PDB file of C-alpha atoms in Angstrom:
ATOM      1  CA  MET A   9      -2.391  -8.564   1.743  1.00 52.00           C
ATOM      2  CA  SER A  10       1.177  -7.708   0.808  1.00 63.00           C
ATOM      3  CA  GLU A  11       3.316  -4.689   1.490  1.00 85.00           C
ATOM      4  CA  ARG A  12       3.260  -1.725  -0.820  1.00 93.00           C
ATOM      5  CA  LEU A  13       6.275  -1.427  -3.071  1.00 96.00           C
ATOM      6  CA  GLN A  14       8.841   1.311  -2.555  1.00 96.00           C
ATOM      7  CA  PRO A  15      11.273   2.910  -5.021  1.00 96.00           C
ATOM      8  CA  GLY A  16      14.347   0.696  -5.310  1.00 97.00           C
ATOM      9  CA  ASP A  17      12.432  -2.559  -4.729  1.00 96.00           C
ATOM     10  CA  VAL A  18      12.712  -5.240  -7.394  1.00 96.00           C
ATOM     11  CA  ALA A  19       9.426  -5.286  -9.320  1.00 97.00           C
ATOM     12  CA  PRO A  20       7.733  -8.682  -8.861  1.00 97.00           C
ATOM     13  CA  ALA A  21       7.904 -10.829 -12.006  1.00 97.00           C
ATOM     14  CA  PHE A  22       4.628 -11.767 -13.670  1.00 98.00           C
ATOM     15  CA  THR A  23       3.298 -13.620 -16.683  1.00 98.00           C
ATOM     16  CA  LEU A  24      -0.383 -13.045 -17.420  1.00 98.00           C
ATOM     17  CA  PRO A  25      -2.737 -13.499 -20.386  1.00 98.00           C
ATOM     18  CA  ASP A  26      -3.605 -10.455 -22.483  1.00 98.00           C
ATOM     19  CA  ALA A  27      -6.969  -9.706 -24.111  1.00 96.00           C
ATOM     20  CA  ASP A  28      -6.164 -12.252 -26.857  1.00 96.00           C
ATOM     21  CA  GLY A  29      -5.020 -14.968 -24.445  1.00 95.00           C
ATOM     22  CA  HIS A  30      -1.302 -14.502 -25.249  1.00 97.00           C
ATOM     23  CA  GLN A  31       1.074 -14.688 -22.282  1.00 98.00           C
ATOM     24  CA  VAL A  32       2.851 -11.412 -21.483  1.00 97.00           C
ATOM     25  CA  SER A  33       5.661 -11.147 -18.940  1.00 97.00           C
ATOM     26  CA  LEU A  34       7.269  -8.165 -17.275  1.00 97.00           C
ATOM     27  CA  SER A  35      10.590  -9.635 -18.469  1.00 96.00           C
ATOM     28  CA  ASP A  36       9.391  -9.141 -22.083  1.00 96.00           C
ATOM     29  CA  HIS A  37       9.990  -5.418 -21.446  1.00 94.00           C
ATOM     30  CA  LYS A  38      13.524  -5.721 -20.007  1.00 90.00           C
ATOM     31  CA  GLY A  39      15.602  -2.715 -21.022  1.00 92.00           C
ATOM     32  CA  ARG A  40      12.506  -0.475 -21.264  1.00 94.00           C
ATOM     33  CA  LYS A  41      10.685   1.542 -18.661  1.00 97.00           C
ATOM     34  CA  VAL A  42       7.217   0.195 -17.914  1.00 97.00           C
ATOM     35  CA  ILE A  43       4.190   1.872 -16.378  1.00 98.00           C
ATOM     36  CA  VAL A  44       2.148  -0.917 -14.766  1.00 98.00           C
ATOM     37  CA  TYR A  45      -1.253   0.283 -13.635  1.00 97.00           C
ATOM     38  CA  PHE A  46      -3.823  -1.675 -11.660  1.00 97.00           C
ATOM     39  CA  TYR A  47      -7.536  -0.977 -11.952  1.00 96.00           C
ATOM     40  CA  PRO A  48     -10.653  -2.610 -10.465  1.00 95.00           C
ATOM     41  CA  ALA A  49     -12.799  -3.537 -13.471  1.00 95.00           C
ATOM     42  CA  ALA A  50     -12.987  -3.185 -17.242  1.00 95.00           C
ATOM     43  CA  LEU A  51     -16.031  -1.470 -18.754  1.00 93.00           C
ATOM     44  CA  THR A  52     -16.702   0.721 -15.695  1.00 91.00           C
ATOM     45  CA  PRO A  53     -16.712   4.540 -15.926  1.00 89.00           C
ATOM     46  CA  GLY A  54     -13.560   5.364 -13.922  1.00 88.00           C
ATOM     47  CA  CYS A  55     -11.499   2.521 -15.354  1.00 91.00           C
ATOM     48  CA  THR A  56     -12.622   3.419 -18.875  1.00 92.00           C
ATOM     49  CA  LYS A  57     -11.569   7.056 -18.349  1.00 93.00           C
ATOM     50  CA  GLN A  58      -8.154   5.949 -17.059  1.00 94.00           C
ATOM     51  CA  ALA A  59      -7.577   3.439 -19.894  1.00 95.00           C
ATOM     52  CA  CYS A  60      -8.625   6.035 -22.499  1.00 94.00           C
ATOM     53  CA  ASP A  61      -6.255   8.598 -20.928  1.00 95.00           C
ATOM     54  CA  PHE A  62      -3.368   6.119 -21.174  1.00 96.00           C
ATOM     55  CA  THR A  63      -4.333   5.300 -24.785  1.00 96.00           C
ATOM     56  CA  ASP A  64      -4.540   9.013 -25.683  1.00 96.00           C
ATOM     57  CA  ASN A  65      -1.046   9.575 -24.253  1.00 96.00           C
ATOM     58  CA  LEU A  66       0.512   6.309 -25.420  1.00 96.00           C
ATOM     59  CA  ASP A  67       2.613   7.882 -28.202  1.00 96.00           C
ATOM     60  CA  LEU A  68       3.951  10.557 -25.828  1.00 97.00           C
ATOM     61  CA  LEU A  69       4.831   7.902 -23.217  1.00 97.00           C
ATOM     62  CA  ALA A  70       6.363   5.565 -25.827  1.00 96.00           C
ATOM     63  CA  ASP A  71       8.482   8.397 -27.249  1.00 96.00           C
ATOM     64  CA  ALA A  72       9.786   8.966 -23.699  1.00 96.00           C
ATOM     65  CA  GLY A  73      10.706   5.260 -23.487  1.00 95.00           C
ATOM     66  CA  TYR A  74       7.734   3.925 -21.518  1.00 97.00           C
ATOM     67  CA  ASP A  75       5.575   0.883 -22.226  1.00 97.00           C
ATOM     68  CA  VAL A  76       2.143   0.800 -20.554  1.00 97.00           C
ATOM     69  CA  ILE A  77       0.460  -2.295 -19.094  1.00 98.00           C
ATOM     70  CA  GLY A  78      -2.937  -2.287 -17.388  1.00 98.00           C
ATOM     71  CA  ILE A  79      -3.800  -5.171 -15.034  1.00 98.00           C
ATOM     72  CA  SER A  80      -7.201  -6.048 -13.573  1.00 98.00           C
ATOM     73  CA  PRO A  81      -8.876  -9.170 -12.170  1.00 97.00           C
ATOM     74  CA  ASP A  82     -11.030  -9.415 -15.323  1.00 97.00           C
ATOM     75  CA  THR A  83     -10.966 -12.366 -17.739  1.00 97.00           C
ATOM     76  CA  PRO A  84      -9.133 -12.065 -21.086  1.00 97.00           C
ATOM     77  CA  GLU A  85     -12.556 -12.180 -22.814  1.00 97.00           C
ATOM     78  CA  LYS A  86     -13.819  -9.173 -20.874  1.00 97.00           C
ATOM     79  CA  LEU A  87     -10.565  -7.315 -21.579  1.00 97.00           C
ATOM     80  CA  GLY A  88     -11.060  -8.010 -25.295  1.00 97.00           C
ATOM     81  CA  LYS A  89     -14.536  -6.475 -25.161  1.00 97.00           C
ATOM     82  CA  PHE A  90     -13.152  -3.501 -23.224  1.00 97.00           C
ATOM     83  CA  ARG A  91     -10.372  -2.961 -25.781  1.00 97.00           C
ATOM     84  CA  GLU A  92     -12.774  -3.190 -28.747  1.00 97.00           C
ATOM     85  CA  LYS A  93     -15.532  -1.019 -27.248  1.00 97.00           C
ATOM     86  CA  GLU A  94     -13.157   1.783 -26.220  1.00 96.00           C
ATOM     87  CA  SER A  95     -10.520   1.393 -29.019  1.00 96.00           C
ATOM     88  CA  LEU A  96      -7.790   0.941 -26.405  1.00 97.00           C
ATOM     89  CA  LYS A  97      -4.167   0.584 -27.460  1.00 96.00           C
ATOM     90  CA  VAL A  98      -2.609  -0.168 -24.060  1.00 96.00           C
ATOM     91  CA  THR A  99      -1.710  -3.761 -23.222  1.00 97.00           C
ATOM     92  CA  LEU A 100      -4.388  -5.146 -20.896  1.00 98.00           C
ATOM     93  CA  LEU A 101      -3.607  -8.202 -18.778  1.00 98.00           C
ATOM     94  CA  ALA A 102      -5.928 -10.490 -16.814  1.00 98.00           C
ATOM     95  CA  ASP A 103      -5.136 -11.419 -13.201  1.00 98.00           C
ATOM     96  CA  PRO A 104      -8.281 -13.271 -12.050  1.00 96.00           C
ATOM     97  CA  ASP A 105      -6.495 -15.002  -9.152  1.00 95.00           C
ATOM     98  CA  LYS A 106      -5.138 -11.586  -8.038  1.00 96.00           C
ATOM     99  CA  LYS A 107      -1.610 -12.926  -7.371  1.00 96.00           C
ATOM    100  CA  THR A 108       0.082 -10.117  -9.302  1.00 97.00           C
ATOM    101  CA  LEU A 109      -2.252  -7.501  -7.825  1.00 96.00           C
ATOM    102  CA  ASP A 110      -1.310  -8.788  -4.367  1.00 95.00           C
ATOM    103  CA  ALA A 111       2.433  -8.930  -5.155  1.00 96.00           C
ATOM    104  CA  TYR A 112       2.311  -5.248  -6.137  1.00 97.00           C
ATOM    105  CA  GLY A 113       0.329  -4.192  -3.063  1.00 95.00           C
ATOM    106  CA  ALA A 114      -2.619  -3.304  -5.294  1.00 95.00           C
ATOM    107  CA  PHE A 115      -5.161  -5.572  -3.593  1.00 94.00           C
ATOM    108  CA  GLY A 116      -6.303  -5.077  -0.043  1.00 90.00           C
ATOM    109  CA  GLU A 117      -8.666  -3.379   2.354  1.00 87.00           C
ATOM    110  CA  LYS A 118     -10.774  -0.559   1.007  1.00 84.00           C
ATOM    111  CA  LYS A 119     -13.441   1.577   2.636  1.00 80.00           C
ATOM    112  CA  ASN A 120     -16.560   2.803   0.922  1.00 78.00           C
ATOM    113  CA  TYR A 121     -19.594   4.339   2.584  1.00 85.00           C
ATOM    114  CA  GLY A 122     -18.356   3.182   5.988  1.00 87.00           C
ATOM    115  CA  LYS A 123     -17.916  -0.450   4.948  1.00 88.00           C
ATOM    116  CA  THR A 124     -14.552  -2.194   4.788  1.00 88.00           C
ATOM    117  CA  TYR A 125     -13.977  -4.812   2.094  1.00 86.00           C
ATOM    118  CA  LEU A 126     -11.193  -6.359   0.017  1.00 90.00           C
ATOM    119  CA  GLY A 127     -10.701  -5.009  -3.472  1.00 91.00           C
ATOM    120  CA  VAL A 128      -8.343  -3.618  -6.079  1.00 94.00           C
ATOM    121  CA  ILE A 129      -6.495  -0.509  -4.933  1.00 93.00           C
ATOM    122  CA  ARG A 130      -6.094   1.719  -7.992  1.00 94.00           C
ATOM    123  CA  SER A 131      -2.307   1.940  -8.234  1.00 96.00           C
ATOM    124  CA  THR A 132       0.469   2.696 -10.692  1.00 96.00           C
ATOM    125  CA  ILE A 133       4.008   1.347 -10.459  1.00 97.00           C
ATOM    126  CA  VAL A 134       6.743   2.689 -12.730  1.00 97.00           C
ATOM    127  CA  VAL A 135       9.450   0.089 -13.350  1.00 97.00           C
ATOM    128  CA  ASP A 136      12.866   1.137 -14.651  1.00 97.00           C
ATOM    129  CA  GLU A 137      14.960  -0.558 -17.344  1.00 95.00           C
ATOM    130  CA  ASP A 138      16.605  -2.805 -14.734  1.00 94.00           C
ATOM    131  CA  GLY A 139      13.317  -4.111 -13.326  1.00 95.00           C
ATOM    132  CA  LYS A 140      13.361  -1.948 -10.206  1.00 96.00           C
ATOM    133  CA  VAL A 141      10.520   0.219  -8.915  1.00 97.00           C
ATOM    134  CA  ALA A 142      11.182   3.857  -9.845  1.00 97.00           C
ATOM    135  CA  HIS A 143       7.843   5.240  -8.563  1.00 96.00           C
ATOM    136  CA  ALA A 144       4.916   3.723  -6.664  1.00 96.00           C
ATOM    137  CA  PHE A 145       1.581   5.558  -6.612  1.00 94.00           C
ATOM    138  CA  TYR A 146      -1.270   4.073  -4.540  1.00 94.00           C
ATOM    139  CA  ASN A 147      -4.924   5.078  -4.123  1.00 91.00           C
ATOM    140  CA  VAL A 148      -4.769   7.199  -7.261  1.00 91.00           C
ATOM    141  CA  ARG A 149      -7.772   8.815  -8.905  1.00 90.00           C
ATOM    142  CA  ALA A 150      -8.925   7.555 -12.292  1.00 89.00           C
ATOM    143  CA  THR A 151      -9.418  11.062 -13.653  1.00 90.00           C
ATOM    144  CA  GLY A 152      -6.324  13.202 -14.100  1.00 91.00           C
ATOM    145  CA  HIS A 153      -3.924  10.460 -13.026  1.00 89.00           C
ATOM    146  CA  VAL A 154      -2.198  10.070 -16.401  1.00 94.00           C
ATOM    147  CA  ALA A 155      -1.546  13.823 -16.594  1.00 94.00           C
ATOM    148  CA  LYS A 156      -0.063  13.689 -13.082  1.00 93.00           C
ATOM    149  CA  ILE A 157       2.229  10.769 -14.018  1.00 94.00           C
ATOM    150  CA  ILE A 158       3.431  12.626 -17.124  1.00 95.00           C
ATOM    151  CA  LYS A 159       4.179  15.658 -14.966  1.00 94.00           C
ATOM    152  CA  ASP A 160       5.852  13.606 -12.186  1.00 92.00           C
ATOM    153  CA  LEU A 161       8.038  11.781 -14.724  1.00 92.00           C
ATOM    154  CA  GLY A 162       9.027  15.074 -16.364  1.00 93.00           C
ATOM    155  CA  ILE A 163       7.715  14.056 -19.799  1.00 92.00           C
TER     156      ILE A 163
END
């Protein structure tokens, strides 16, 4: 389990497959601001709500200079089904070995109904044009999170 990122940290580099199996790297977005959000599982109610919220606000975020990338431990195939079923427009990346999730502090101990287990910590990291962490939000809620980010970023 790695440390949580702080503003000013260099965002860990990654290259992961998207829903079509194409490799996407954080460095592909150099010179742009990137909202990287981590979610537990495609095709589940909370994650669907969050992905739809990002899709619904994608034009607003893009106009403000932000790209949006969602990362989960799902396979590219499952991400493809998720994208098609929900008409998602955000870039979805697969991290089945959880190395990127771990590097961003988005995988670790969680508690649910008194039990402790390892899992994806719903998190959002905003990376600036220079590849540094501008904002780090951990243990966020699926519902209302996108509206809060828009407000926090002053968009």
